[in-house]
PDB file of C-alpha atoms in Angstrom:
ATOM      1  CA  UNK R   1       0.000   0.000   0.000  1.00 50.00           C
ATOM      2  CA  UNK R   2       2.984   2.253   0.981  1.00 51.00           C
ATOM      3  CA  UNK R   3       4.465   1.718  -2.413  1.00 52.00           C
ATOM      4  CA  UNK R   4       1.683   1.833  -4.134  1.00 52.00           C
ATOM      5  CA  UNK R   5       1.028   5.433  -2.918  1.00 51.00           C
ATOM      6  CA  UNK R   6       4.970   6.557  -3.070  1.00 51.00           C
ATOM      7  CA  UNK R   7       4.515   5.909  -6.886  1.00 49.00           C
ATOM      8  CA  UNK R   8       1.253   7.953  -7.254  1.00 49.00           C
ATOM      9  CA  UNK R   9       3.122  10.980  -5.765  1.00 49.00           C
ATOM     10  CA  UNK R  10       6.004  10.914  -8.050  1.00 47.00           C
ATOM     11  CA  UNK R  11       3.487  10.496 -11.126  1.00 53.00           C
ATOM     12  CA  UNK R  12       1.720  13.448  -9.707  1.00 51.00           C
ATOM     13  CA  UNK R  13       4.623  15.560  -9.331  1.00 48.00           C
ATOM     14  CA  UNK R  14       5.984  14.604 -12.538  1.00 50.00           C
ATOM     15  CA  UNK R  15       2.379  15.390 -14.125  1.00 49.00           C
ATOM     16  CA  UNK R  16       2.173  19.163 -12.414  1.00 46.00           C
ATOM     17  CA  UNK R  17       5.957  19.712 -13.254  1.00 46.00           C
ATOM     18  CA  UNK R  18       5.139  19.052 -17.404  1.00 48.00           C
ATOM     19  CA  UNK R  19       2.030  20.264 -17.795  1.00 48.00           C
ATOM     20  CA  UNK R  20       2.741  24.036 -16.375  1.00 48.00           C
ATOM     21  CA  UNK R  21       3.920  26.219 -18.808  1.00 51.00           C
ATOM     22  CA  UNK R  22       7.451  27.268 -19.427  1.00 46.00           C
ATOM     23  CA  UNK R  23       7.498  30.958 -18.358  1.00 47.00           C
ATOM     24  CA  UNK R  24       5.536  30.243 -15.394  1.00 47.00           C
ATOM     25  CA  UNK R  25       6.743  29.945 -12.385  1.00 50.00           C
ATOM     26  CA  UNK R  26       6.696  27.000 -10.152  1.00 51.00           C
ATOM     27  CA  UNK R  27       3.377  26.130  -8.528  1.00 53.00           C
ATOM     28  CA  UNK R  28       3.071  25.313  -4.858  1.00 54.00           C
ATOM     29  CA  UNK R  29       2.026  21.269  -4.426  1.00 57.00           C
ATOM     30  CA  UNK R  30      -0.743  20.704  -1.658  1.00 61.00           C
ATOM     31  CA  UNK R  31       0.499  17.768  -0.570  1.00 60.00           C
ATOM     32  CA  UNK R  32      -2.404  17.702   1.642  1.00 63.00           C
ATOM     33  CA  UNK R  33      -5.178  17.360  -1.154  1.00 66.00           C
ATOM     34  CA  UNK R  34      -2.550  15.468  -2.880  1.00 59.00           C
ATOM     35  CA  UNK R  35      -2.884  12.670  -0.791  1.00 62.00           C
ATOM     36  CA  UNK R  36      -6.547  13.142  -0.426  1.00 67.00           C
ATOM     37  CA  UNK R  37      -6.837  12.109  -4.508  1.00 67.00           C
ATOM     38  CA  UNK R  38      -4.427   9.311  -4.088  1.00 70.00           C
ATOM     39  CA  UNK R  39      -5.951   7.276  -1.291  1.00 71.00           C
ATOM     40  CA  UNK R  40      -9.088   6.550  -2.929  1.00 74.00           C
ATOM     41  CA  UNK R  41      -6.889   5.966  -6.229  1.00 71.00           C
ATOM     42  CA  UNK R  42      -5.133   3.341  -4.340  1.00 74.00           C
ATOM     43  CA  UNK R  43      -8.260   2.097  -2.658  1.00 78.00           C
ATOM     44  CA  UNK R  44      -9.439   1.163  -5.955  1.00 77.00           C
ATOM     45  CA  UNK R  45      -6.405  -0.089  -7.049  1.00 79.00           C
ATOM     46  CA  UNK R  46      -6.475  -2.369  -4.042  1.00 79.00           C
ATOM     47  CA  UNK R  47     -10.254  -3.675  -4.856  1.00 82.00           C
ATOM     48  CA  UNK R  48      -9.543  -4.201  -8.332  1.00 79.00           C
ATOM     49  CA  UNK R  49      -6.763  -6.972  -7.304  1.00 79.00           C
ATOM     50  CA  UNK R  50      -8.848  -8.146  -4.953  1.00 81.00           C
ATOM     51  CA  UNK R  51     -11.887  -9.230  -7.494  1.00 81.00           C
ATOM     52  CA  UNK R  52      -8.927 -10.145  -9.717  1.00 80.00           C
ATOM     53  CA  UNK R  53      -8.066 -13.291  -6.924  1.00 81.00           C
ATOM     54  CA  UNK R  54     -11.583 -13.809  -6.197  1.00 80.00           C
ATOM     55  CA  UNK R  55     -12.356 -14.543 -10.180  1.00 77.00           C
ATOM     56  CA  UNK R  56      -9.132 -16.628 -10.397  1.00 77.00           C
ATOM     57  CA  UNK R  57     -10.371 -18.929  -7.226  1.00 77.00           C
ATOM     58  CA  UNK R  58     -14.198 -19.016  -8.955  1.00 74.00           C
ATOM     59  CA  UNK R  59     -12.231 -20.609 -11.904  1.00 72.00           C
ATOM     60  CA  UNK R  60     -10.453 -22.901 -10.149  1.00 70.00           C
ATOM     61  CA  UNK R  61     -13.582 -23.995  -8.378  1.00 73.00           C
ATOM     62  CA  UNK R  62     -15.401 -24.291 -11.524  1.00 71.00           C
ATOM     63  CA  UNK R  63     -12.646 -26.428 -13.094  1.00 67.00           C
ATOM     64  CA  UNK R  64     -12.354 -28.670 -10.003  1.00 68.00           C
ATOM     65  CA  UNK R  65     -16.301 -29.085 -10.187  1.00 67.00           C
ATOM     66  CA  UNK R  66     -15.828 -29.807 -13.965  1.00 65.00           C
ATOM     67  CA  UNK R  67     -13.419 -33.024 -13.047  1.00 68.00           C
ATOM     68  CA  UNK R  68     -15.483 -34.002 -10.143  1.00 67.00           C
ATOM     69  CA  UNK R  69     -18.419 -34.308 -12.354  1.00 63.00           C
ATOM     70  CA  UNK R  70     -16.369 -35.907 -15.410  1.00 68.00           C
ATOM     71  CA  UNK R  71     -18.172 -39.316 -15.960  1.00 71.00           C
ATOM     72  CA  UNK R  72     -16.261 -42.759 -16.339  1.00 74.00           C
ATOM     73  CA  UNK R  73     -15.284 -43.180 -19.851  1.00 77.00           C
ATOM     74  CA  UNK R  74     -15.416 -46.632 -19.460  1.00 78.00           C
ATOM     75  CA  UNK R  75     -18.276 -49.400 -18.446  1.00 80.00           C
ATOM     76  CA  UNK R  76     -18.501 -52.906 -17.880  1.00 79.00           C
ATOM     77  CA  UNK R  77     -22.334 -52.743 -16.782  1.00 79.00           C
ATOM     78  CA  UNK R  78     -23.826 -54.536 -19.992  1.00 83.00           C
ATOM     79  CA  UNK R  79     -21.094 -57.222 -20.089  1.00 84.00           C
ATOM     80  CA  UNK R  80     -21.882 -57.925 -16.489  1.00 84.00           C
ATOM     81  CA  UNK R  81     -26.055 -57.817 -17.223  1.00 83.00           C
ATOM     82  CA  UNK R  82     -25.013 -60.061 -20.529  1.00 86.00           C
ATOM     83  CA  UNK R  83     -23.325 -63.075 -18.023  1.00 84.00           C
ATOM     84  CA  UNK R  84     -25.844 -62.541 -15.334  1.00 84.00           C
ATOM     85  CA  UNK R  85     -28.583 -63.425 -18.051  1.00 87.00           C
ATOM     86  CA  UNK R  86     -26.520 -66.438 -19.542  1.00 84.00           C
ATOM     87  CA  UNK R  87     -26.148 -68.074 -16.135  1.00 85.00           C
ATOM     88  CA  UNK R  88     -30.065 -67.373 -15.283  1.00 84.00           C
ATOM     89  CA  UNK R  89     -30.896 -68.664 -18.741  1.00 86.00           C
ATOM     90  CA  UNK R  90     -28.668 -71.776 -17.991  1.00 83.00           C
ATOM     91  CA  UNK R  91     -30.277 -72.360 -14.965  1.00 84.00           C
ATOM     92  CA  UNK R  92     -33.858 -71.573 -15.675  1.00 82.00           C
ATOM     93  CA  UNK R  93     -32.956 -74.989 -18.364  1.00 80.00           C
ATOM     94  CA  UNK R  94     -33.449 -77.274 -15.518  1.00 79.00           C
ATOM     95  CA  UNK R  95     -35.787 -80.037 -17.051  1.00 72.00           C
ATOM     96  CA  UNK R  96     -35.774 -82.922 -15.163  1.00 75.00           C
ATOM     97  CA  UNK R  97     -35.731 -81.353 -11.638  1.00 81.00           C
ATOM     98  CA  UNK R  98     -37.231 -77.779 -11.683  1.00 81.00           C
ATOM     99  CA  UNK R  99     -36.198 -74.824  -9.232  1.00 83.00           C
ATOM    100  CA  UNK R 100     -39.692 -73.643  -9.761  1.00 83.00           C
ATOM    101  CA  UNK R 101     -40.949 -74.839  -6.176  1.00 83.00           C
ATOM    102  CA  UNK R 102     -44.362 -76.392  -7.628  1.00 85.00           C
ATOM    103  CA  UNK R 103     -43.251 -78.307 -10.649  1.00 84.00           C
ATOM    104  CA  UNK R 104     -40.582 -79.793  -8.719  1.00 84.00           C
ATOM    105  CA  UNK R 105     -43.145 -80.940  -6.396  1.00 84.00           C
ATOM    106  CA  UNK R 106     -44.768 -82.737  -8.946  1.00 85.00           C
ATOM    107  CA  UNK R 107     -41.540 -83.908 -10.563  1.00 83.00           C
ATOM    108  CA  UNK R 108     -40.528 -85.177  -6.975  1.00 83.00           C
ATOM    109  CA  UNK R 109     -44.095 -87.352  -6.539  1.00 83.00           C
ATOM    110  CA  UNK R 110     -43.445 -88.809  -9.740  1.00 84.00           C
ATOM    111  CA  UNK R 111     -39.886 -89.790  -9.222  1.00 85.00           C
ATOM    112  CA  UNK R 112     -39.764 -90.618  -5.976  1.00 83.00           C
ATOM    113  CA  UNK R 113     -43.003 -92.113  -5.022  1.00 82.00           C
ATOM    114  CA  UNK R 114     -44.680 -94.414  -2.252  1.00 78.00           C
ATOM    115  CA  UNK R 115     -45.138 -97.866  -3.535  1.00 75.00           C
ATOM    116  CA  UNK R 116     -47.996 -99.739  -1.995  1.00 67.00           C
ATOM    117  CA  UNK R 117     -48.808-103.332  -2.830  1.00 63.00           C
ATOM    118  CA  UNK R 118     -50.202-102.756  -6.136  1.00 72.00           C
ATOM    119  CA  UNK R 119     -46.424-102.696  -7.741  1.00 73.00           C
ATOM    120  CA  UNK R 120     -45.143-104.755 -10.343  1.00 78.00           C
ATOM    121  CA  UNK R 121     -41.433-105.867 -11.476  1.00 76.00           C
ATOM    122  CA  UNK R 122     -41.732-103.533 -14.632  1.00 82.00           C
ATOM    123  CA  UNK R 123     -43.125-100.471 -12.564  1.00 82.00           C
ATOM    124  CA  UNK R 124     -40.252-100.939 -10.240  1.00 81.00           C
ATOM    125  CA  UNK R 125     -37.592-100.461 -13.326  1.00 83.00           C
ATOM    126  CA  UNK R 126     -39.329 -98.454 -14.647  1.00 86.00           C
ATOM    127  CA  UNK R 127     -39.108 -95.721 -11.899  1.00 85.00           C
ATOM    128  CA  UNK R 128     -34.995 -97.168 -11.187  1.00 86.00           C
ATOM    129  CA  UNK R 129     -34.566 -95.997 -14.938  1.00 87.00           C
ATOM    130  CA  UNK R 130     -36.126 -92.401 -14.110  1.00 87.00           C
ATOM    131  CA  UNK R 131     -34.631 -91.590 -11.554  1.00 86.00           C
ATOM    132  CA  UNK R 132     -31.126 -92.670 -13.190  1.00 87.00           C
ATOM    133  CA  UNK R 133     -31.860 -90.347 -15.552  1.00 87.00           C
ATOM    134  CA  UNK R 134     -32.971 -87.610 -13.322  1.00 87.00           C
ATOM    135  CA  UNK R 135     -29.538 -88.068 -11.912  1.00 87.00           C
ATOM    136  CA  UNK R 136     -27.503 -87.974 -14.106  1.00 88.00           C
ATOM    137  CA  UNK R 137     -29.101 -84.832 -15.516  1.00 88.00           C
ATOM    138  CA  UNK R 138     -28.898 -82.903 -12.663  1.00 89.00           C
ATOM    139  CA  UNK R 139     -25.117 -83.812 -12.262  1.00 88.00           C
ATOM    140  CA  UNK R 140     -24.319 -82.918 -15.997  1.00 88.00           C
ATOM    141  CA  UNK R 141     -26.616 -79.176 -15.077  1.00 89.00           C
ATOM    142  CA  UNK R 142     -23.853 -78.889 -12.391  1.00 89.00           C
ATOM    143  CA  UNK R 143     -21.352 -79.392 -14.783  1.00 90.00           C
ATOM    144  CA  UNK R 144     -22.400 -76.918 -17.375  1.00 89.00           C
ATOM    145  CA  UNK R 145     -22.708 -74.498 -14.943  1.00 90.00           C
ATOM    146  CA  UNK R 146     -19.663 -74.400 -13.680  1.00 89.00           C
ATOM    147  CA  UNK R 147     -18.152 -74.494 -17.189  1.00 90.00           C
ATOM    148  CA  UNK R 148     -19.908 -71.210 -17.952  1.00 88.00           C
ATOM    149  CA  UNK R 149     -18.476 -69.554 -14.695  1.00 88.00           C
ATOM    150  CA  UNK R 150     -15.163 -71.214 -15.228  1.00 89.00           C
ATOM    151  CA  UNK R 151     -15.579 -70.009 -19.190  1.00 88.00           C
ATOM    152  CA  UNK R 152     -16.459 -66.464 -17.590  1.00 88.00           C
ATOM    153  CA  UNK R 153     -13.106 -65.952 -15.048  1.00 87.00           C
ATOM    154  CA  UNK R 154     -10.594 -64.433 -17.228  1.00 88.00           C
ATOM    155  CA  UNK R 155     -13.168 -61.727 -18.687  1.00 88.00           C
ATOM    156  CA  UNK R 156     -14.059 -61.227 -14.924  1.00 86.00           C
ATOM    157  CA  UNK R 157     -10.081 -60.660 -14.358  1.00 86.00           C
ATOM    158  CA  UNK R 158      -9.982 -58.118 -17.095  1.00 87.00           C
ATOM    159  CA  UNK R 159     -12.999 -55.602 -15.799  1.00 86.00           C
ATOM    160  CA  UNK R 160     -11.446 -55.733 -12.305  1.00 84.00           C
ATOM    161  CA  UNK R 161      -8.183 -54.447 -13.686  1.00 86.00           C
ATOM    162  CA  UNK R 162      -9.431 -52.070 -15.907  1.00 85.00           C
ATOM    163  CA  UNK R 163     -12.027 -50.605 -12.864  1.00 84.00           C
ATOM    164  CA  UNK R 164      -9.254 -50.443 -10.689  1.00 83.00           C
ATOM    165  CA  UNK R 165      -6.724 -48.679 -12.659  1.00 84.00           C
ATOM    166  CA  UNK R 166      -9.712 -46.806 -13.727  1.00 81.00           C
ATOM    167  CA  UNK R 167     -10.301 -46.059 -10.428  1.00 79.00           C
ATOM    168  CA  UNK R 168      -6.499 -44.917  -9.065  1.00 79.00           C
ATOM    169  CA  UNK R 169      -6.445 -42.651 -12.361  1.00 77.00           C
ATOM    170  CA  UNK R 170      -9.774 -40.779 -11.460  1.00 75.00           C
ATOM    171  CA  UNK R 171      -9.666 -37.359 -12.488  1.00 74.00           C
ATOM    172  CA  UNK R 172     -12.523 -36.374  -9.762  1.00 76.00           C
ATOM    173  CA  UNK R 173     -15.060 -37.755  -7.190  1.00 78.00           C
ATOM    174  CA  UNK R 174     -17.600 -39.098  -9.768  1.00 79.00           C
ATOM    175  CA  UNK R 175     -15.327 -41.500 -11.505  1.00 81.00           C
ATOM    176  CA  UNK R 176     -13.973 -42.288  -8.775  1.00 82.00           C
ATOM    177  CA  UNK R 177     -17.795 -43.407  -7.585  1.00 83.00           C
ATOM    178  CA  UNK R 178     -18.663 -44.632 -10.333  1.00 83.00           C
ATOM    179  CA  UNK R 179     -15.771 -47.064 -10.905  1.00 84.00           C
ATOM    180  CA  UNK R 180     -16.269 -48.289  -7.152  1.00 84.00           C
ATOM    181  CA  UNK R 181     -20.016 -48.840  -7.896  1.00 85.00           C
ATOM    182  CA  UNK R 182     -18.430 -51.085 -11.122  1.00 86.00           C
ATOM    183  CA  UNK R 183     -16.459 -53.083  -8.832  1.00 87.00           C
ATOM    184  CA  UNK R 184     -19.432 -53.835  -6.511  1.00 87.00           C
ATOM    185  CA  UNK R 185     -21.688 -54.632  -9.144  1.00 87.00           C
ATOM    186  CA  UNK R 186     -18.744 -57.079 -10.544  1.00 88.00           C
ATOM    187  CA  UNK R 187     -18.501 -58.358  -7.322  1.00 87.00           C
ATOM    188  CA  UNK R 188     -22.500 -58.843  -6.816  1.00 88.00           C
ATOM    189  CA  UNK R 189     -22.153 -60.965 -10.488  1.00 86.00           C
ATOM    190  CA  UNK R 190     -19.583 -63.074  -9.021  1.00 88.00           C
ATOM    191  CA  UNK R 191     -21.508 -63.798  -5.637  1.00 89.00           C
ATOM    192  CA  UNK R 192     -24.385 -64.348  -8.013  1.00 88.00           C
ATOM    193  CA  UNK R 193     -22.934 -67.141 -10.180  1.00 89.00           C
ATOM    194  CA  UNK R 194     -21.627 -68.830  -6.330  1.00 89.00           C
ATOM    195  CA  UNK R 195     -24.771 -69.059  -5.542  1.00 89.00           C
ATOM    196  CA  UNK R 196     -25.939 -70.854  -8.803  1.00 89.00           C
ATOM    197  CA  UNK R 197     -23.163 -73.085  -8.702  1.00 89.00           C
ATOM    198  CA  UNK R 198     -23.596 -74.121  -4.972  1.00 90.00           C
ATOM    199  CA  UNK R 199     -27.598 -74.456  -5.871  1.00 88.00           C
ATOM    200  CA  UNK R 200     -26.559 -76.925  -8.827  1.00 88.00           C
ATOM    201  CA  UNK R 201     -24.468 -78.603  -6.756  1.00 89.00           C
ATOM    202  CA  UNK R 202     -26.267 -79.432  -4.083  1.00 89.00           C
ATOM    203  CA  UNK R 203     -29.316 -80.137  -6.444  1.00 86.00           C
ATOM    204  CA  UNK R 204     -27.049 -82.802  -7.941  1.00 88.00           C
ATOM    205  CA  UNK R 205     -26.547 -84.298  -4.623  1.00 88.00           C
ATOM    206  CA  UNK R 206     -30.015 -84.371  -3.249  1.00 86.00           C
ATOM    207  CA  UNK R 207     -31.102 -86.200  -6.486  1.00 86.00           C
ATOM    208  CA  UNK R 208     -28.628 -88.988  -6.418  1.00 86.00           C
ATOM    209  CA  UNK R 209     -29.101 -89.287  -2.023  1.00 86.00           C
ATOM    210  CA  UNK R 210     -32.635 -89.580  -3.053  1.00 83.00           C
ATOM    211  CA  UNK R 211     -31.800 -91.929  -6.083  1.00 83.00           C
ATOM    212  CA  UNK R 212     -30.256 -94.445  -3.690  1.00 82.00           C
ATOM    213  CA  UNK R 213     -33.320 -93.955  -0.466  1.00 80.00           C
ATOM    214  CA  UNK R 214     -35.821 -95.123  -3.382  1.00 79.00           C
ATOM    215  CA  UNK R 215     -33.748 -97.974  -4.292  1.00 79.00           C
ATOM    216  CA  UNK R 216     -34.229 -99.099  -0.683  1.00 75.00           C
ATOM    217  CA  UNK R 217     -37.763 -98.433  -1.091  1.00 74.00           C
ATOM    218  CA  UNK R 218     -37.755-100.589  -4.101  1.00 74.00           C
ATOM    219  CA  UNK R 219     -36.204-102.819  -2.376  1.00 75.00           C
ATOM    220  CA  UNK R 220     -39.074-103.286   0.422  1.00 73.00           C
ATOM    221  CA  UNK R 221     -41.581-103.252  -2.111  1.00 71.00           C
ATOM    222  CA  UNK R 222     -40.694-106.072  -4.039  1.00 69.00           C
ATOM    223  CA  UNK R 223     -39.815-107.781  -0.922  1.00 70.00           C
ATOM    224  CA  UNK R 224     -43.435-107.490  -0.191  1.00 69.00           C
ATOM    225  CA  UNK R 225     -44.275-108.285  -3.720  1.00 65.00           C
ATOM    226  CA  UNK R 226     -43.222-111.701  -3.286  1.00 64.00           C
ATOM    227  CA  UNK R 227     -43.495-112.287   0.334  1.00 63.00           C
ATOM    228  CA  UNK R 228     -45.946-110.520   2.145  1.00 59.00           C
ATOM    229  CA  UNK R 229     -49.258-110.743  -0.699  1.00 54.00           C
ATOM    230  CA  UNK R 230     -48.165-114.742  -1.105  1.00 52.00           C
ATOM    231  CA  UNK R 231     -46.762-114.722  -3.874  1.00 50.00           C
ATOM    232  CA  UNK R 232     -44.165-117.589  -3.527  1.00 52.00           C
ATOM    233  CA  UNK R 233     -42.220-120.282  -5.192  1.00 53.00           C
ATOM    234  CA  UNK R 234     -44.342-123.691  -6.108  1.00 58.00           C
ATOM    235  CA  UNK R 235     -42.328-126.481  -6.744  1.00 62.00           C
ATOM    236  CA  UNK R 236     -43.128-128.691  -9.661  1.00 63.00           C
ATOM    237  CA  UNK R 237     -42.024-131.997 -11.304  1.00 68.00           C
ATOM    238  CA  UNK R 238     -39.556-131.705 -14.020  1.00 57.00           C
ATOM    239  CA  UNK R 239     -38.199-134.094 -16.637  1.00 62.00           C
ATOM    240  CA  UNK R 240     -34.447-133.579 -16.742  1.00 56.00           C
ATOM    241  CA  UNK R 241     -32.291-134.625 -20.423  1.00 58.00           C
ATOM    242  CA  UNK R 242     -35.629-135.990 -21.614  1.00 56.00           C
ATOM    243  CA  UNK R 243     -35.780-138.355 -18.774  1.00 53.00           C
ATOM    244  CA  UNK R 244     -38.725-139.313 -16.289  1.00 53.00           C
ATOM    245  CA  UNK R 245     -39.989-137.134 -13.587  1.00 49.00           C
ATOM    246  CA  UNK R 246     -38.326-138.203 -10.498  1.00 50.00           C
TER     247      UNK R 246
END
C-alpha cells in the first residue's frame, strides 16, 4: 500500500511539473489534497486486485467441479447384465428337476413315489430308470454351470483391472464413484454365479441321495411283492435230459 502510494506521488509531481507552462513559475504542491486524490486511487487499485483473486479462485472452483463431475469413460455394466442373463438362462434350463418350487413338487411325486402293494417288477424299473436319468441330468446341469463360470473368469479378471486402474487414475469424485459402484456390481455378479453353482451342486446331490433312499424303497416293495401278498415259489415236477420225472 505504501508503495503503491509513493509511486502515485512521483506520477503526480511529474504530471504538475510538465504540464505548467514554461514561463511560469513554479506552482506550490498541496500535498495535503494530494494525498486526499491518491488514497481513494489506491483504494481502488487495491479492490480491483482483490476481485482479480476472487475470479481466479471461482475458476479454479469451476474447473475442479468440472473433473469431479467428469463421468467414467469406461463401463462394464452390460457385459456384467449379458453373463448374469446367460447363467439365469442356464439355470432356468433345468428339465428334469425344476427350481420352480411347484413343478418340482410334482416332478418329486413322480420320481420318488410311495409304492404300496399294487407294484409290479416292470413299474419298479421303470421308476430305477427315471430316476437314473434324473440323476444324471442334474449332475451334468452342475457341470455346465460351472463351465460357464469357469468359461467367464478371465473376462471377470480383465474388468477388475481395468475398474481399478480406472479407479487410481480418477480425475474427480464421480469416476472415482462410479468405478467403485463397477467393482461392486462385478462383485454382486460373481456372488451371483456362487450361488448358482452351490444351488446346482447341491441339487445334484439331493437327487442322487434320493436316487439311492428309493432304491431301498424298491427294495421293500418287491420284498413285499413276493413275500408278504403270497406270492411264492411252487415247486413242480420236471423231466431232466428228456428223462422221467423223479
Amino acid at each position: 500500500m505504501t508503495n503503491i502510494r509513493n509511486l502515485l506521488l512521483v506520477g503526480a509531481a511529474i504530471a504538475l511539473v510538465t504540464s505548467a507552462p514554461a514561463s511560469a513559475q513554479w506552482a506550490v504542491i498541496d500535498a495535503a489534497n494530494l494525498a486526499q486524490n491518491i488514497n481513494p486511487a489506491a483504494r481502488t487499485l487495491e479492490e480491483v486486485n482483490n476481485q482479480i483473486k476472487q475470479i481466479q479462485q471461482l475458476v479454479q472452483m469451476v474447473e475442479a467441479d468440472s473433473r469431479n463431475l467428469a463421468n467414467l469413460p469406461i463401463s462394464v455394466l452390460s457385459q456384467l447384465q449379458s453373463s448374469m442373463s446367460q447363467l439365469n438362462g442356464l439355470m432356468g434350463r433345468a428339465q428334469t428337476l425344476s427350481y420352480d418350487v411347484n413343478r418340482l413338487q410334482q416332478q418329486f411325486q413322480q420320481l420318488y413315489p410311495t409304492y404300496g402293494g399294487n407294484v409290479t417288477q416292470a413299474g419298479l424299473l421303470a421308476d430305477a430308470q427315471a430316476r437314473w436319468t434324473a440323476s444324471v441330468a442334474t449332475y451334468q446341469h452342475s457341470m455346465t454351470v460351472q463351465s460357464q463360470i469357469v468359461q467367464g473368469i478371465p473376462t471377470d479378471q480383465a474388468q477388475l483391472s481395468t475398474l481399478v486402474g480406472t479407479s487410481q487414475g480418477a480425475v474427480g469424485a464421480l469416476q472415482a464413484i462410479q468405478s467403485g459402484n463397477q467393482l461392486l456390481a462385478l462383485q454382486a455378479r460373481q456372488l451371483s454365479a456362487t450361488q448358482d453353482l452351490l444351488a446346482s451342486s447341491a441339487r445334484a446331490q439331493a437327487a442322487e441321495a434320493m436316487r439311492h433312499a428309493e432304491v431301498q424303497s424298491a427294495a421293500q416293495a418287491e420284498w413285499q411283492r413276493f413275500y408278504a401278498n403270497g406270492v411264492g415259489y411252487t415247486p413242480t415236477q420236471v423231466q431232466v435230459f428228456g428223462g422221467s420225472s423223479p
